[in-house]
Short mmCIF file of C-alpha atoms in Angstrom, two decimals:
data_model
loop_
_atom_site.label_atom_id
_atom_site.label_comp_id
_atom_site.label_asym_id
_atom_site.label_seq_id
_atom_site.Cartn_x
_atom_site.Cartn_y
_atom_site.Cartn_z
CA UNK A 87 196.64 24.87 105.27
CA UNK A 88 194.77 25.58 108.23
CA UNK A 89 194.16 29.30 108.51
CA UNK A 90 195.74 31.24 111.29
CA UNK A 91 194.25 32.90 114.13
CA UNK A 92 194.70 33.24 118.21
CA UNK A 93 195.65 30.15 120.00
CA UNK A 94 192.78 27.88 121.05
CA UNK A 95 191.77 25.16 123.27
CA UNK A 96 192.16 21.75 121.75
CA UNK A 97 189.04 19.96 120.64
CA UNK A 98 187.81 17.87 123.17
CA UNK A 99 186.20 15.41 120.63
CA UNK A 100 187.64 11.83 120.67
CA UNK A 101 188.97 12.04 124.39
CA UNK A 102 189.11 8.81 125.95
CA UNK A 103 186.61 7.87 129.06
CA UNK A 104 188.46 6.79 132.10
CA UNK A 105 186.52 5.22 134.99
CA UNK A 106 186.37 7.10 137.91
CA UNK A 107 186.83 10.55 136.13
CA UNK A 108 183.63 10.63 133.99
CA UNK A 109 182.41 13.94 133.44
CA UNK A 110 186.04 15.71 133.53
CA UNK A 111 186.44 18.87 131.35
CA UNK A 112 189.02 19.99 129.16
CA UNK A 113 190.96 23.53 130.05
CA UNK A 114 192.41 25.73 132.64
CA UNK A 115 189.46 26.21 134.66
CA UNK A 116 187.89 24.50 137.95
CA UNK A 117 187.75 21.00 137.39
CA UNK A 118 185.62 18.27 138.18
CA UNK A 119 185.22 17.96 142.31
CA UNK A 120 185.17 14.60 143.82
CA UNK A 121 183.48 13.85 147.39
CA UNK A 122 185.72 12.21 149.90
CA UNK A 123 184.61 8.26 150.26
CA UNK A 124 182.70 7.70 153.54
CA UNK A 125 185.83 5.87 155.04
CA UNK A 126 187.95 8.96 154.68
CA UNK A 127 185.13 11.01 156.97
CA UNK A 128 186.98 12.71 159.74
CA UNK A 129 185.06 11.15 163.13
CA UNK A 130 185.06 13.12 166.27
CA UNK A 131 187.38 11.93 168.95
CA UNK A 132 187.14 14.98 171.33
CA UNK A 133 185.39 15.56 174.73
CA UNK A 134 184.44 18.16 176.57
CA UNK A 135 186.79 20.33 177.89
CA UNK A 136 187.45 21.12 182.00
CA UNK A 137 186.37 24.30 183.05
CA UNK A 138 188.69 27.14 182.44
CA UNK A 139 189.52 30.01 184.62
CA UNK A 140 188.31 33.68 184.42
CA UNK A 141 191.25 35.87 183.69
CA UNK A 142 190.62 38.99 185.46
CA UNK A 143 193.56 41.08 184.06
CA UNK A 144 193.78 45.03 185.28
CA UNK A 145 194.56 47.89 183.07
CA UNK A 146 197.67 48.71 182.08
CA UNK A 147 200.07 50.92 183.78
CA UNK A 148 200.03 54.72 183.48
CA UNK A 149 203.53 54.21 181.95
CA UNK A 150 202.81 51.68 179.19
CA UNK A 151 199.66 54.17 178.58
CA UNK A 152 201.87 57.25 177.97
CA UNK A 153 204.80 55.33 176.09
CA UNK A 154 202.32 53.58 173.59
CA UNK A 155 200.33 56.91 172.76
CA UNK A 156 203.67 58.74 172.52
CA UNK A 157 204.89 56.02 170.27
CA UNK A 158 201.71 56.23 168.55
CA UNK A 159 201.80 60.28 167.97
CA UNK A 160 205.36 60.19 166.66
CA UNK A 161 204.22 58.09 163.70
CA UNK A 162 202.13 60.34 162.69
CA UNK A 163 203.60 63.23 160.32
CA UNK A 164 200.86 65.60 161.42
CA UNK A 165 200.82 64.89 164.93
CA UNK A 166 202.74 67.05 167.98
CA UNK A 167 204.26 64.74 170.70
CA UNK A 168 203.19 67.17 173.16
CA UNK A 169 199.36 66.08 174.51
CA UNK A 170 200.86 62.61 174.49
CA UNK A 171 204.15 63.66 176.80
CA UNK A 172 202.01 66.36 178.90
CA UNK A 173 198.84 64.43 179.59
CA UNK A 174 197.26 64.17 182.82
CA UNK A 175 195.56 60.42 183.32
CA UNK A 176 191.97 60.65 184.76
CA UNK A 177 191.01 57.05 184.34
CA UNK A 178 192.43 53.81 182.76
CA UNK A 179 189.50 51.21 182.79
CA UNK A 180 189.96 47.57 181.31
CA UNK A 181 188.00 46.33 178.71
CA UNK A 182 189.50 42.98 177.92
CA UNK A 183 188.13 40.82 175.93
CA UNK A 184 188.37 37.15 174.55
CA UNK A 185 188.73 35.84 170.73
CA UNK A 186 187.46 32.50 169.67
CA UNK A 187 188.75 31.15 166.56
CA UNK A 188 188.25 27.89 164.66
CA UNK A 189 190.77 26.73 161.63
CA UNK A 190 189.54 23.54 159.76
CA UNK A 191 192.18 22.56 157.17
CA UNK A 192 190.50 20.57 154.20
CA UNK A 193 191.50 18.77 151.51
CA UNK A 194 189.48 18.54 147.87
CA UNK A 195 190.53 16.99 145.01
CA UNK A 196 189.41 17.74 141.09
CA UNK A 197 190.13 16.48 137.90
CA UNK A 198 190.68 18.48 134.19
CA UNK A 199 192.01 16.92 131.05
CA UNK A 200 195.44 18.62 130.20
CA UNK A 201 197.56 18.93 126.80
CA UNK A 202 200.96 19.25 126.27
CA UNK A 203 202.68 18.92 122.50
CA UNK A 204 203.81 15.65 121.76
CA UNK A 205 207.41 14.83 120.18
CA UNK A 206 207.51 11.10 120.97
CA UNK A 207 208.35 9.08 124.05
CA UNK A 208 206.54 6.71 126.63
CA UNK A 209 202.61 7.08 126.55
CA UNK A 210 201.48 5.95 130.06
CA UNK A 211 198.21 4.80 128.56
CA UNK A 212 194.96 2.63 129.89
CA UNK A 213 197.39 -0.42 128.71
CA UNK A 214 199.71 -0.08 131.67
CA UNK A 215 196.59 -0.84 133.91
CA UNK A 216 193.77 1.16 135.45
CA UNK A 217 193.64 4.70 136.64
CA UNK A 218 194.05 4.91 140.42
CA UNK A 219 190.73 6.67 141.76
CA UNK A 220 191.11 10.44 142.87
CA UNK A 221 191.44 10.03 146.76
CA UNK A 222 193.44 6.49 145.97
CA UNK A 223 196.57 8.60 145.14
CA UNK A 224 199.08 9.34 147.53
CA UNK A 225 199.81 12.88 147.85
CA UNK A 226 202.16 14.76 150.36
CA UNK A 227 200.42 16.41 152.66
CA UNK A 228 202.11 20.16 153.15
CA UNK A 229 202.21 22.40 156.14
CA UNK A 230 198.98 22.08 158.10
CA UNK A 231 196.95 25.30 158.61
CA UNK A 232 198.45 26.86 155.71
CA UNK A 233 196.73 27.34 152.09
CA UNK A 234 198.31 25.13 149.67
CA UNK A 235 197.86 24.01 145.67
CA UNK A 236 199.46 21.09 143.84
CA UNK A 237 198.82 19.38 140.61
CA UNK A 238 200.08 15.71 139.60
CA UNK A 239 199.35 13.56 136.42
CA UNK A 240 196.74 10.42 136.91
CA UNK A 241 198.82 7.50 135.89
CA UNK A 242 197.49 5.40 133.16
CA UNK A 243 195.34 8.27 131.30
CA UNK A 244 197.79 9.51 128.76
CA UNK A 245 196.74 9.26 124.96
CA UNK A 246 198.17 10.72 121.69
CA UNK A 247 195.62 12.82 119.34
CA UNK A 248 196.34 14.76 116.18
CA UNK A 249 196.25 18.69 116.76
CA UNK A 250 192.81 19.51 115.37
CA UNK A 251 194.16 23.12 114.74
CA UNK A 252 196.77 21.91 112.37
CA UNK A 253 194.94 19.00 110.90
CA UNK A 254 198.31 17.18 112.24
CA UNK A 255 200.77 19.42 110.23
CA UNK A 256 202.63 21.39 112.74
CA UNK A 257 202.41 24.60 110.62
CA UNK A 258 199.30 26.93 109.98
CA UNK A 259 199.03 29.96 107.52
CA UNK A 260 200.82 33.33 108.84
CA UNK A 261 198.34 35.32 110.73
CA UNK A 262 200.16 38.46 109.24
CA UNK A 263 199.86 37.78 105.52
CA UNK A 264 197.40 34.89 105.34
CA UNK A 265 199.85 32.54 104.28
CA UNK A 266 201.01 34.53 101.00
CA UNK A 267 204.58 35.09 102.56
CA UNK A 268 203.99 38.87 101.53
CA UNK A 269 203.05 42.07 102.78
CA UNK A 270 202.26 45.42 101.70
CA UNK A 271 205.18 48.10 101.57
CA UNK A 272 204.85 50.20 104.50
CA UNK A 273 206.83 53.03 102.95
CA UNK A 274 205.02 53.70 99.19
CA UNK A 275 201.90 51.64 100.79
CA UNK A 276 201.63 49.29 98.19
CA UNK A 277 202.26 51.71 95.02
CA UNK A 278 206.03 50.66 94.01
CA UNK A 279 206.88 54.67 94.10
CA UNK A 280 207.68 56.90 96.87
CA UNK A 281 207.47 60.07 94.50
CA UNK A 282 205.89 60.18 91.01
CA UNK A 283 208.82 59.17 89.31
CA UNK A 284 210.87 57.57 92.06
CA UNK A 285 210.79 53.70 92.45
CA UNK A 286 210.44 52.95 95.64
CA UNK A 287 213.81 51.50 97.14
CA UNK A 288 212.57 49.33 100.04
CA UNK A 289 210.00 47.02 98.04
CA UNK A 290 211.61 47.83 94.29
CA UNK A 291 208.84 49.10 92.83
CA UNK A 292 207.09 45.91 93.51
CA UNK A 293 204.41 47.52 96.20
CA UNK A 294 204.90 44.39 98.46
CA UNK A 295 207.93 42.95 100.78
CA UNK A 296 208.85 39.52 102.70
CA UNK A 297 206.68 39.22 105.55
CA UNK A 298 209.17 39.94 108.54
CA UNK A 299 206.58 37.27 111.00
CA UNK A 300 206.89 34.14 108.92
CA UNK A 301 210.25 35.23 106.76
CA UNK A 302 208.15 35.01 103.73
CA UNK A 303 207.61 31.11 104.23
CA UNK A 304 203.72 31.92 104.72
CA UNK A 305 203.21 29.50 107.41
CA UNK A 306 204.29 29.76 111.16
CA UNK A 307 204.18 26.75 114.00
CA UNK A 308 200.96 25.85 115.18
CA UNK A 309 200.75 27.19 119.02
CA UNK A 310 198.69 24.41 119.81
CA UNK A 311 201.34 21.55 119.82
CA UNK A 312 204.25 23.86 119.28
CA UNK A 313 204.61 22.42 115.76
CA UNK A 314 204.86 18.52 116.85
CA UNK A 315 201.44 18.14 115.22
CA UNK A 316 200.51 15.71 117.92
CA UNK A 317 198.98 16.37 121.83
CA UNK A 318 199.53 14.55 124.46
CA UNK A 319 195.98 14.21 126.56
CA UNK A 320 195.90 13.08 130.29
CA UNK A 321 194.11 13.65 133.09
CA UNK A 322 195.21 16.17 136.04
CA UNK A 323 194.56 15.96 139.43
CA UNK A 324 194.53 19.22 141.09
CA UNK A 325 194.55 18.79 144.92
CA UNK A 326 193.62 22.15 146.76
CA UNK A 327 194.58 22.19 150.95
CA UNK A 328 192.54 25.46 152.42
CA UNK A 329 192.92 26.77 156.19
CA UNK A 330 189.04 28.01 156.49
CA UNK A 331 188.55 29.87 159.60
CA UNK A 332 185.82 31.17 162.20
CA UNK A 333 186.42 34.07 164.13
CA UNK A 334 184.14 35.76 167.16
CA UNK A 335 185.80 38.56 169.34
CA UNK A 336 183.28 39.31 172.45
CA UNK A 337 181.64 42.57 172.36
CA UNK A 338 182.51 44.55 175.58
CA UNK A 339 180.27 47.52 174.66
CA UNK A 340 183.52 49.64 174.88
CA UNK A 341 182.92 51.84 171.86
CA UNK A 342 186.27 50.08 170.29
CA UNK A 343 186.15 49.16 166.66
CA UNK A 344 186.41 45.37 166.61
CA UNK A 345 187.75 45.09 163.41
CA UNK A 346 190.96 46.31 164.57
CA UNK A 347 191.69 43.29 166.45
CA UNK A 348 192.33 41.28 163.66
CA UNK A 349 195.85 43.66 163.42
CA UNK A 350 197.04 42.47 166.68
CA UNK A 351 197.66 39.31 168.82
CA UNK A 352 196.48 37.98 172.16
CA UNK A 353 197.49 36.01 175.20
CA UNK A 354 196.15 32.27 174.74
CA UNK A 355 194.45 30.78 176.99
CA UNK A 356 193.35 27.50 175.62
CA UNK A 357 194.44 25.82 172.23
CA UNK A 358 192.79 22.40 171.29
CA UNK A 359 193.92 20.68 167.96
CA UNK A 360 192.74 17.23 166.73
CA UNK A 361 191.02 15.48 163.49
CA UNK A 362 187.63 16.89 164.96
CA UNK A 363 187.25 19.28 168.18
CA UNK A 364 184.46 18.99 170.24
CA UNK A 365 182.63 22.26 171.28
CA UNK A 366 183.72 24.11 174.02
CA UNK A 367 181.09 24.22 176.49
CA UNK A 368 181.89 25.26 179.78
CA UNK A 369 184.14 28.27 179.09
CA UNK A 370 183.02 31.26 181.88
CA UNK A 371 181.87 33.54 178.74
CA UNK A 372 178.61 32.11 177.32
CA UNK A 373 179.15 33.77 174.01
CA UNK A 374 182.27 31.68 173.51
CA UNK A 375 180.62 28.63 174.12
CA UNK A 376 177.78 29.67 171.60
CA UNK A 377 180.24 30.68 169.08
CA UNK A 378 182.14 27.38 169.42
CA UNK A 379 178.97 25.41 169.04
CA UNK A 380 177.90 27.16 166.06
CA UNK A 381 181.43 27.18 164.25
CA UNK A 382 181.81 23.75 164.40
CA UNK A 383 178.28 22.79 162.98
CA UNK A 384 178.85 25.35 160.50
CA UNK A 385 182.18 24.03 159.17
CA UNK A 386 181.12 20.56 159.20
CA UNK A 387 178.00 21.26 157.18
CA UNK A 388 180.10 23.58 154.64
CA UNK A 389 183.23 21.20 154.13
CA UNK A 390 182.21 17.62 154.65
CA UNK A 391 180.30 17.00 152.00
CA UNK A 392 182.90 18.19 148.93
CA UNK A 393 186.19 18.08 150.81
CA UNK A 394 188.10 15.99 153.44
CA UNK A 395 188.77 17.85 157.14
CA UNK A 396 192.07 16.96 157.50
CA UNK A 397 192.29 18.70 161.04
CA UNK A 398 190.77 21.39 162.96
CA UNK A 399 192.45 23.72 165.72
CA UNK A 400 190.34 25.97 168.07
CA UNK A 401 192.03 28.75 170.03
CA UNK A 402 190.55 31.11 172.80
CA UNK A 403 192.46 34.32 173.28
CA UNK A 404 192.62 36.57 175.99
CA UNK A 405 192.96 40.32 174.01
CA UNK A 406 194.21 42.95 175.99
CA UNK A 407 192.06 46.72 175.88
CA UNK A 408 192.21 49.76 177.91
CA UNK A 409 190.13 52.78 177.88
CA UNK A 410 192.55 55.90 178.52
CA UNK A 411 190.76 58.68 179.77
CA UNK A 412 193.06 61.89 180.12
CA UNK A 413 192.99 65.58 180.12
CA UNK A 414 195.17 68.27 178.16
CA UNK A 415 194.91 71.91 178.97
CA UNK A 416 191.69 71.70 180.55
CA UNK A 417 189.78 69.41 177.85
CA UNK A 418 189.19 65.64 178.16
CA UNK A 419 189.95 62.99 175.56
CA UNK A 420 190.23 59.53 175.25
CA UNK A 421 192.05 56.73 173.78
CA UNK A 422 192.24 52.98 173.58
CA UNK A 423 195.36 50.84 173.70
CA UNK A 424 194.94 46.95 172.74
CA UNK A 425 196.34 43.87 171.99
CA UNK A 426 199.99 42.67 172.80
CA UNK A 427 201.33 44.93 170.73
CA UNK A 428 200.41 47.88 172.72
CA UNK A 429 198.92 49.50 169.42
CA UNK A 430 196.75 52.64 169.80
CA UNK A 431 193.32 53.79 168.96
CA UNK A 432 192.10 57.53 169.05
CA UNK A 433 188.97 59.06 167.60
CA UNK A 434 190.62 62.41 168.39
CA UNK A 435 193.83 63.92 169.02
CA UNK A 436 194.24 67.13 170.38
CA UNK A 437 197.17 69.05 168.45
CA UNK A 438 197.58 68.58 164.85
CA UNK A 439 199.91 70.73 162.77
CA UNK A 440 198.96 71.90 159.25
CA UNK A 441 201.09 69.98 156.26
CA UNK A 442 201.15 71.43 152.73
CA UNK A 443 201.98 69.19 149.69
CA UNK A 444 203.91 71.41 147.29
#
């Protein structure tokens, strides 16, 4: 009887070689990746874009700036709303900026050998025909620009092999009793007695009891084949769709932490979506043109060799940013209002109460 132990991966020996899938490994890790054929590589169909206007958006109004600041203070448990309500505006300075984003939606395909217990039935083997190549298999494309994974069995790659863990018996020796069906009595620790003259009532003086793990049989179902004795081997095609994003925000040297822009939206000025986009070349802000050219070159170099670019989308947003300078009780302070959501960033707030946690 094969010895017990933790479930292990089935042996890879004796697996059939399938044309087009040479080098495919066995297991649950990453499979062997296949680059797309040349005729599936996307071609650029874009053209240079017309000039886009420079948006000159003034600073927000004082009413909007005050309302945003009051809301900001009211959400802080230790902040008094008095400064936000009583402040005296000194200056509202616009630092409106631009955000460029390139999204490249890619599809990659890999393969891995999989196994499942086989208890009879039809086997879709090579006798049914040659296996389709990785990129010839039809797989439904999910929603664009959303990460997604799907796995499908490759037709005509199945075969049945005996389980090597149990040598096709479907049973292995019980891990708890090592195949004996008996275990040391837990009450008398194998002595057969509870006290000097008292026989142990649990084991009736024998010093051992039936193994509860295998019910005294000494064997248990093989965890690899689930007691079937045979395994069905087949190649699984793993398809991964990923939305790869490049972002660039123009630095207006306002002193505002640019990382905070990730949490807000802006006003879309430009949207371009096609198989492969063409770099933006004539936007009024030169750093946007430079970022677009670099991003497109970078994405094509990174993704075309191992995956298929399904779609690209580039956008330019105007992100609102206003620096508010104000006075409260004779002292000068400032804060920022940013994004369509009118969020507030304040490095310093005039009045905070002390909160004690008991």
